Every structure is written in C-alpha cells, then in structure tokens.
Amino acid sequence: MDGNCVSLNETLSNPALDTCYAVDNNDKSLSLSTIENKALSMISVDTKPSLCVKSDYHLIWCDNMKETLIREFCQSECLWNPKDKNYRCHRWKKVIMSQIARKMSIIYAVRVTENELLRQWNMLRDQFRRAKRTGKDQWRFYDHLLFLDSVDFNKDSTYWTE
C-alpha cells in the first residue's frame, strides 16, 4: 500500500490546487474548507467535530504534508535510526512524535495525530524500501528518503508502541 490513499487506497490530490482530502469511511462524504495559502488548501470531513478522533477517519496526506513529515523525521534520527542513542527510548520518541504532530497540525490547519504520523511514516518508509528493491527510483519521494540508506532495517525496526 502506498501513502497516496483515499478511502485508504486511492489518491484524490489535485495538483492544480495542491489540495488534500480526508474521507469519512462510513458515508464517503467530502467537504471543502479553503485556506488562503494554496499550499495549505484542505478538504476535510465536516460530519463530526474536528477534535473527535475515530478509527473511521483517516487523514489523506497531500505531497506537501508528506515532504514536511519526511523532513521532520530526517531531523529526528531517534525515530528511524537504530544506532541513535534514543532509538529504544519510547518516551522520548513519543515526545518527538507529539511535537511533530502539533507542528504539522498548525501548519496544515488539520488535526494530525501521532498515530496518523506513524501510519504515514510507515507507508512512506515501506514504499521507499520497495522502490529501492525493485529499482523504481522514479517514485516522487525516493530522493527525499535517501537518508534511510544509512541504516539497515529489519522488518519491524521502526514500528514502536508505548
């Protein structure tokens, strides 16, 4: 599964507007919420309060959000590099994830949870590993994730829970 998904599997990004979409999996409704900056234009589900977190809702990440996430992870080696001294410190990683989630929520005017960050990161990292293995280095985020070449991942190396 790649990181571009609507209804968790298809992308609805509109490159002309650089728009992101979120989907309510129960009724598949979408509603537009425009922000002045085109790069921050978002479509979100208005059927529930914005602070309500339910498993039926998944944030659909636009390319700008993915690039921001990659940049934040790159700067926080403890989240992805097993050789980092804080890699095994779950409390520290949770603090870093919380800071990234808060920062991205402010930048993109949409609630980004730690679970959504981790979910998206795992999809991006897995897609990078597949692209590298198959030689498909034309994937949009391949070059952004080349910092991962410095570590050798085993299957579960970046999956962590509290």
PDB file of C-alpha atoms in Angstrom:
ATOM      1  CA  MET A   1       0.000   0.000   0.000  1.00  0.00           C
ATOM      2  CA  ASP A   2       1.452   3.385  -0.853  1.00  0.00           C
ATOM      3  CA  GLY A   3       0.929   6.599   1.049  1.00  0.00           C
ATOM      4  CA  ASN A   4      -1.451   8.133  -1.520  1.00  0.00           C
ATOM      5  CA  CYS A   5      -4.851   6.910  -0.464  1.00  0.00           C
ATOM      6  CA  VAL A   6      -8.463   7.960  -0.376  1.00  0.00           C
ATOM      7  CA  SER A   7     -10.865   5.536   1.168  1.00  0.00           C
ATOM      8  CA  LEU A   8      -7.448   4.369   2.321  1.00  0.00           C
ATOM      9  CA  ASN A   9      -6.354   3.234  -1.154  1.00  0.00           C
ATOM     10  CA  GLU A  10      -6.725   5.903  -3.857  1.00  0.00           C
ATOM     11  CA  THR A  11      -5.398   9.439  -4.139  1.00  0.00           C
ATOM     12  CA  LEU A  12      -7.586  12.468  -4.785  1.00  0.00           C
ATOM     13  CA  SER A  13      -4.836  15.065  -4.858  1.00  0.00           C
ATOM     14  CA  ASN A  14      -5.499  17.865  -7.288  1.00  0.00           C
ATOM     15  CA  PRO A  15      -2.083  19.094  -8.456  1.00  0.00           C
ATOM     16  CA  ALA A  16      -3.551  22.337  -9.792  1.00  0.00           C
ATOM     17  CA  LEU A  17      -4.617  23.361  -6.281  1.00  0.00           C
ATOM     18  CA  ASP A  18      -2.216  21.209  -4.287  1.00  0.00           C
ATOM     19  CA  THR A  19      -5.226  20.070  -2.306  1.00  0.00           C
ATOM     20  CA  CYS A  20      -5.534  17.360   0.317  1.00  0.00           C
ATOM     21  CA  TYR A  21      -8.594  15.269   1.012  1.00  0.00           C
ATOM     22  CA  ALA A  22      -9.937  13.411   4.011  1.00  0.00           C
ATOM     23  CA  VAL A  23     -12.594  10.735   3.780  1.00  0.00           C
ATOM     24  CA  ASP A  24     -15.283   9.514   6.147  1.00  0.00           C
ATOM     25  CA  ASN A  25     -15.219   5.766   5.509  1.00  0.00           C
ATOM     26  CA  ASN A  26     -18.821   5.382   6.678  1.00  0.00           C
ATOM     27  CA  ASP A  27     -20.561   7.679   4.214  1.00  0.00           C
ATOM     28  CA  LYS A  28     -17.686   8.662   1.871  1.00  0.00           C
ATOM     29  CA  SER A  29     -18.541  12.369   2.261  1.00  0.00           C
ATOM     30  CA  LEU A  30     -16.112  15.148   1.445  1.00  0.00           C
ATOM     31  CA  SER A  31     -16.440  18.858   2.096  1.00  0.00           C
ATOM     32  CA  LEU A  32     -14.243  21.773   1.053  1.00  0.00           C
ATOM     33  CA  SER A  33     -12.518  24.049   3.543  1.00  0.00           C
ATOM     34  CA  THR A  34     -10.267  26.561   1.778  1.00  0.00           C
ATOM     35  CA  ILE A  35      -7.328  28.255   3.443  1.00  0.00           C
ATOM     36  CA  GLU A  36      -5.774  31.421   1.972  1.00  0.00           C
ATOM     37  CA  ASN A  37      -2.447  29.794   1.099  1.00  0.00           C
ATOM     38  CA  LYS A  38      -2.955  27.412  -1.844  1.00  0.00           C
ATOM     39  CA  ALA A  39      -0.318  25.056  -0.452  1.00  0.00           C
ATOM     40  CA  LEU A  40      -2.458  24.669   2.650  1.00  0.00           C
ATOM     41  CA  SER A  41      -5.783  24.082   0.906  1.00  0.00           C
ATOM     42  CA  MET A  42      -7.555  21.178   2.520  1.00  0.00           C
ATOM     43  CA  ILE A  43     -10.702  19.165   2.054  1.00  0.00           C
ATOM     44  CA  SER A  44     -11.931  17.653   5.272  1.00  0.00           C
ATOM     45  CA  VAL A  45     -14.900  15.751   6.597  1.00  0.00           C
ATOM     46  CA  ASP A  46     -17.375  18.016   8.372  1.00  0.00           C
ATOM     47  CA  THR A  47     -19.715  15.303   9.645  1.00  0.00           C
ATOM     48  CA  LYS A  48     -18.112  15.108  13.115  1.00  0.00           C
ATOM     49  CA  PRO A  49     -16.372  17.657  15.362  1.00  0.00           C
ATOM     50  CA  SER A  50     -12.807  18.220  14.214  1.00  0.00           C
ATOM     51  CA  LEU A  51     -11.310  17.152  17.547  1.00  0.00           C
ATOM     52  CA  CYS A  52     -13.184  13.856  17.573  1.00  0.00           C
ATOM     53  CA  VAL A  53     -10.747  11.054  16.782  1.00  0.00           C
ATOM     54  CA  LYS A  54     -12.370   7.914  15.430  1.00  0.00           C
ATOM     55  CA  SER A  55     -10.850   4.979  13.654  1.00  0.00           C
ATOM     56  CA  ASP A  56     -13.287   5.557  10.771  1.00  0.00           C
ATOM     57  CA  TYR A  57     -11.419   8.712   9.788  1.00  0.00           C
ATOM     58  CA  HIS A  58      -8.005   8.790   8.180  1.00  0.00           C
ATOM     59  CA  LEU A  59      -6.207  11.882   7.065  1.00  0.00           C
ATOM     60  CA  ILE A  60      -5.319  11.810   3.389  1.00  0.00           C
ATOM     61  CA  TRP A  61      -1.880  13.305   3.004  1.00  0.00           C
ATOM     62  CA  CYS A  62      -1.014  15.733   0.200  1.00  0.00           C
ATOM     63  CA  ASP A  63       2.551  15.800  -1.130  1.00  0.00           C
ATOM     64  CA  ASN A  64       3.463  18.917   0.876  1.00  0.00           C
ATOM     65  CA  MET A  65       2.427  17.196   4.095  1.00  0.00           C
ATOM     66  CA  LYS A  66       4.447  14.109   3.180  1.00  0.00           C
ATOM     67  CA  GLU A  67       7.506  16.237   2.441  1.00  0.00           C
ATOM     68  CA  THR A  68       7.128  18.005   5.780  1.00  0.00           C
ATOM     69  CA  LEU A  69       6.806  14.671   7.571  1.00  0.00           C
ATOM     70  CA  ILE A  70       9.906  13.312   5.831  1.00  0.00           C
ATOM     71  CA  ARG A  71      11.868  16.464   6.706  1.00  0.00           C
ATOM     72  CA  GLU A  72      10.802  16.254  10.366  1.00  0.00           C
ATOM     73  CA  PHE A  73      11.703  12.567  10.596  1.00  0.00           C
ATOM     74  CA  CYS A  74      15.046  13.162   8.908  1.00  0.00           C
ATOM     75  CA  GLN A  75      15.884  15.722  11.593  1.00  0.00           C
ATOM     76  CA  SER A  76      14.815  13.318  14.384  1.00  0.00           C
ATOM     77  CA  GLU A  77      17.150  10.353  13.998  1.00  0.00           C
ATOM     78  CA  CYS A  78      15.846   8.645  17.121  1.00  0.00           C
ATOM     79  CA  LEU A  79      12.638   7.869  15.186  1.00  0.00           C
ATOM     80  CA  TRP A  80      14.302   5.921  12.388  1.00  0.00           C
ATOM     81  CA  ASN A  81      17.949   5.152  13.140  1.00  0.00           C
ATOM     82  CA  PRO A  82      18.542   2.109  15.388  1.00  0.00           C
ATOM     83  CA  LYS A  83      22.087   3.399  16.019  1.00  0.00           C
ATOM     84  CA  ASP A  84      20.794   6.572  17.664  1.00  0.00           C
ATOM     85  CA  LYS A  85      21.188   6.540  21.462  1.00  0.00           C
ATOM     86  CA  ASN A  86      17.477   7.415  21.971  1.00  0.00           C
ATOM     87  CA  TYR A  87      16.096   4.943  19.434  1.00  0.00           C
ATOM     88  CA  ARG A  88      14.922   2.498  22.123  1.00  0.00           C
ATOM     89  CA  CYS A  89      13.566   5.219  24.407  1.00  0.00           C
ATOM     90  CA  HIS A  90       9.841   5.061  23.696  1.00  0.00           C
ATOM     91  CA  ARG A  91       9.036   8.021  25.946  1.00  0.00           C
ATOM     92  CA  TRP A  92      11.464  10.260  24.082  1.00  0.00           C
ATOM     93  CA  LYS A  93      10.111   9.096  20.720  1.00  0.00           C
ATOM     94  CA  LYS A  94       6.575   9.819  21.903  1.00  0.00           C
ATOM     95  CA  VAL A  95       7.606  13.362  22.877  1.00  0.00           C
ATOM     96  CA  ILE A  96       9.191  13.922  19.454  1.00  0.00           C
ATOM     97  CA  MET A  97       6.144  12.481  17.656  1.00  0.00           C
ATOM     98  CA  SER A  98       3.858  14.710  19.704  1.00  0.00           C
ATOM     99  CA  GLN A  99       5.910  17.782  18.758  1.00  0.00           C
ATOM    100  CA  ILE A 100       5.834  16.853  15.073  1.00  0.00           C
ATOM    101  CA  ALA A 101       2.071  16.217  15.200  1.00  0.00           C
ATOM    102  CA  ARG A 102       1.444  19.557  16.890  1.00  0.00           C
ATOM    103  CA  LYS A 103       3.676  21.399  14.410  1.00  0.00           C
ATOM    104  CA  MET A 104       2.008  19.807  11.383  1.00  0.00           C
ATOM    105  CA  SER A 105      -1.471  20.437  12.804  1.00  0.00           C
ATOM    106  CA  ILE A 106      -0.654  24.133  12.997  1.00  0.00           C
ATOM    107  CA  ILE A 107       0.995  24.339   9.576  1.00  0.00           C
ATOM    108  CA  TYR A 108      -1.750  22.486   7.698  1.00  0.00           C
ATOM    109  CA  ALA A 109      -4.769  23.544   9.811  1.00  0.00           C
ATOM    110  CA  VAL A 110      -5.929  19.965  10.244  1.00  0.00           C
ATOM    111  CA  ARG A 111      -5.656  17.670  13.255  1.00  0.00           C
ATOM    112  CA  VAL A 112      -2.683  15.364  12.779  1.00  0.00           C
ATOM    113  CA  THR A 113      -2.351  12.669  15.438  1.00  0.00           C
ATOM    114  CA  GLU A 114       0.713  10.701  16.440  1.00  0.00           C
ATOM    115  CA  ASN A 115      -0.963   7.568  15.088  1.00  0.00           C
ATOM    116  CA  GLU A 116      -1.539   9.244  11.724  1.00  0.00           C
ATOM    117  CA  LEU A 117       2.111  10.346  11.639  1.00  0.00           C
ATOM    118  CA  LEU A 118       3.346   6.856  12.380  1.00  0.00           C
ATOM    119  CA  ARG A 119       0.920   5.300   9.901  1.00  0.00           C
ATOM    120  CA  GLN A 120       2.024   7.661   7.123  1.00  0.00           C
ATOM    121  CA  TRP A 121       5.711   7.298   8.002  1.00  0.00           C
ATOM    122  CA  ASN A 122       5.489   3.512   7.848  1.00  0.00           C
ATOM    123  CA  MET A 123       3.805   3.704   4.447  1.00  0.00           C
ATOM    124  CA  LEU A 124       6.442   6.108   3.098  1.00  0.00           C
ATOM    125  CA  ARG A 125       9.316   4.072   4.514  1.00  0.00           C
ATOM    126  CA  ASP A 126       7.881   0.819   3.138  1.00  0.00           C
ATOM    127  CA  GLN A 127       7.303   2.388  -0.283  1.00  0.00           C
ATOM    128  CA  PHE A 128      10.907   3.634  -0.288  1.00  0.00           C
ATOM    129  CA  ARG A 129      12.189   0.159   0.544  1.00  0.00           C
ATOM    130  CA  ARG A 130      10.055  -1.360  -2.245  1.00  0.00           C
ATOM    131  CA  ALA A 131      11.230   1.263  -4.755  1.00  0.00           C
ATOM    132  CA  LYS A 132      14.835   0.645  -3.782  1.00  0.00           C
ATOM    133  CA  ARG A 133      14.473  -3.134  -4.003  1.00  0.00           C
ATOM    134  CA  THR A 134      12.734  -3.040  -7.404  1.00  0.00           C
ATOM    135  CA  GLY A 135      14.920  -0.285  -8.855  1.00  0.00           C
ATOM    136  CA  LYS A 136      11.946   2.069  -9.297  1.00  0.00           C
ATOM    137  CA  ASP A 137      13.764   5.173  -8.136  1.00  0.00           C
ATOM    138  CA  GLN A 138      11.373   7.425 -10.085  1.00  0.00           C
ATOM    139  CA  TRP A 139       8.955   7.450  -7.122  1.00  0.00           C
ATOM    140  CA  ARG A 140       8.315  11.057  -6.080  1.00  0.00           C
ATOM    141  CA  PHE A 141       9.744  10.776  -2.552  1.00  0.00           C
ATOM    142  CA  TYR A 142      12.629   8.447  -3.329  1.00  0.00           C
ATOM    143  CA  ASP A 143      15.304  11.152  -3.204  1.00  0.00           C
ATOM    144  CA  HIS A 144      13.777  12.694  -0.064  1.00  0.00           C
ATOM    145  CA  LEU A 145      14.151   9.380   1.772  1.00  0.00           C
ATOM    146  CA  LEU A 146      17.701   8.534   0.729  1.00  0.00           C
ATOM    147  CA  PHE A 147      18.859   9.332   4.265  1.00  0.00           C
ATOM    148  CA  LEU A 148      17.386   5.916   5.167  1.00  0.00           C
ATOM    149  CA  ASP A 149      20.167   4.280   3.136  1.00  0.00           C
ATOM    150  CA  SER A 150      22.467   4.858   6.094  1.00  0.00           C
ATOM    151  CA  VAL A 151      20.622   2.238   8.161  1.00  0.00           C
ATOM    152  CA  ASP A 152      19.790  -1.390   7.563  1.00  0.00           C
ATOM    153  CA  PHE A 153      16.183  -2.002   8.542  1.00  0.00           C
ATOM    154  CA  ASN A 154      14.839  -5.282   9.669  1.00  0.00           C
ATOM    155  CA  LYS A 155      11.117  -5.776   9.181  1.00  0.00           C
ATOM    156  CA  ASP A 156       9.973  -4.186  12.452  1.00  0.00           C
ATOM    157  CA  SER A 157      12.777  -1.740  13.186  1.00  0.00           C
ATOM    158  CA  THR A 158      10.688   1.453  13.095  1.00  0.00           C
ATOM    159  CA  TYR A 159       7.419   0.091  14.430  1.00  0.00           C
ATOM    160  CA  TRP A 160       7.077   1.026  18.049  1.00  0.00           C
ATOM    161  CA  THR A 161       4.397   1.436  20.646  1.00  0.00           C
ATOM    162  CA  GLU A 162       4.303   2.954  24.072  1.00  0.00           C
TER     163      GLU A 162
END
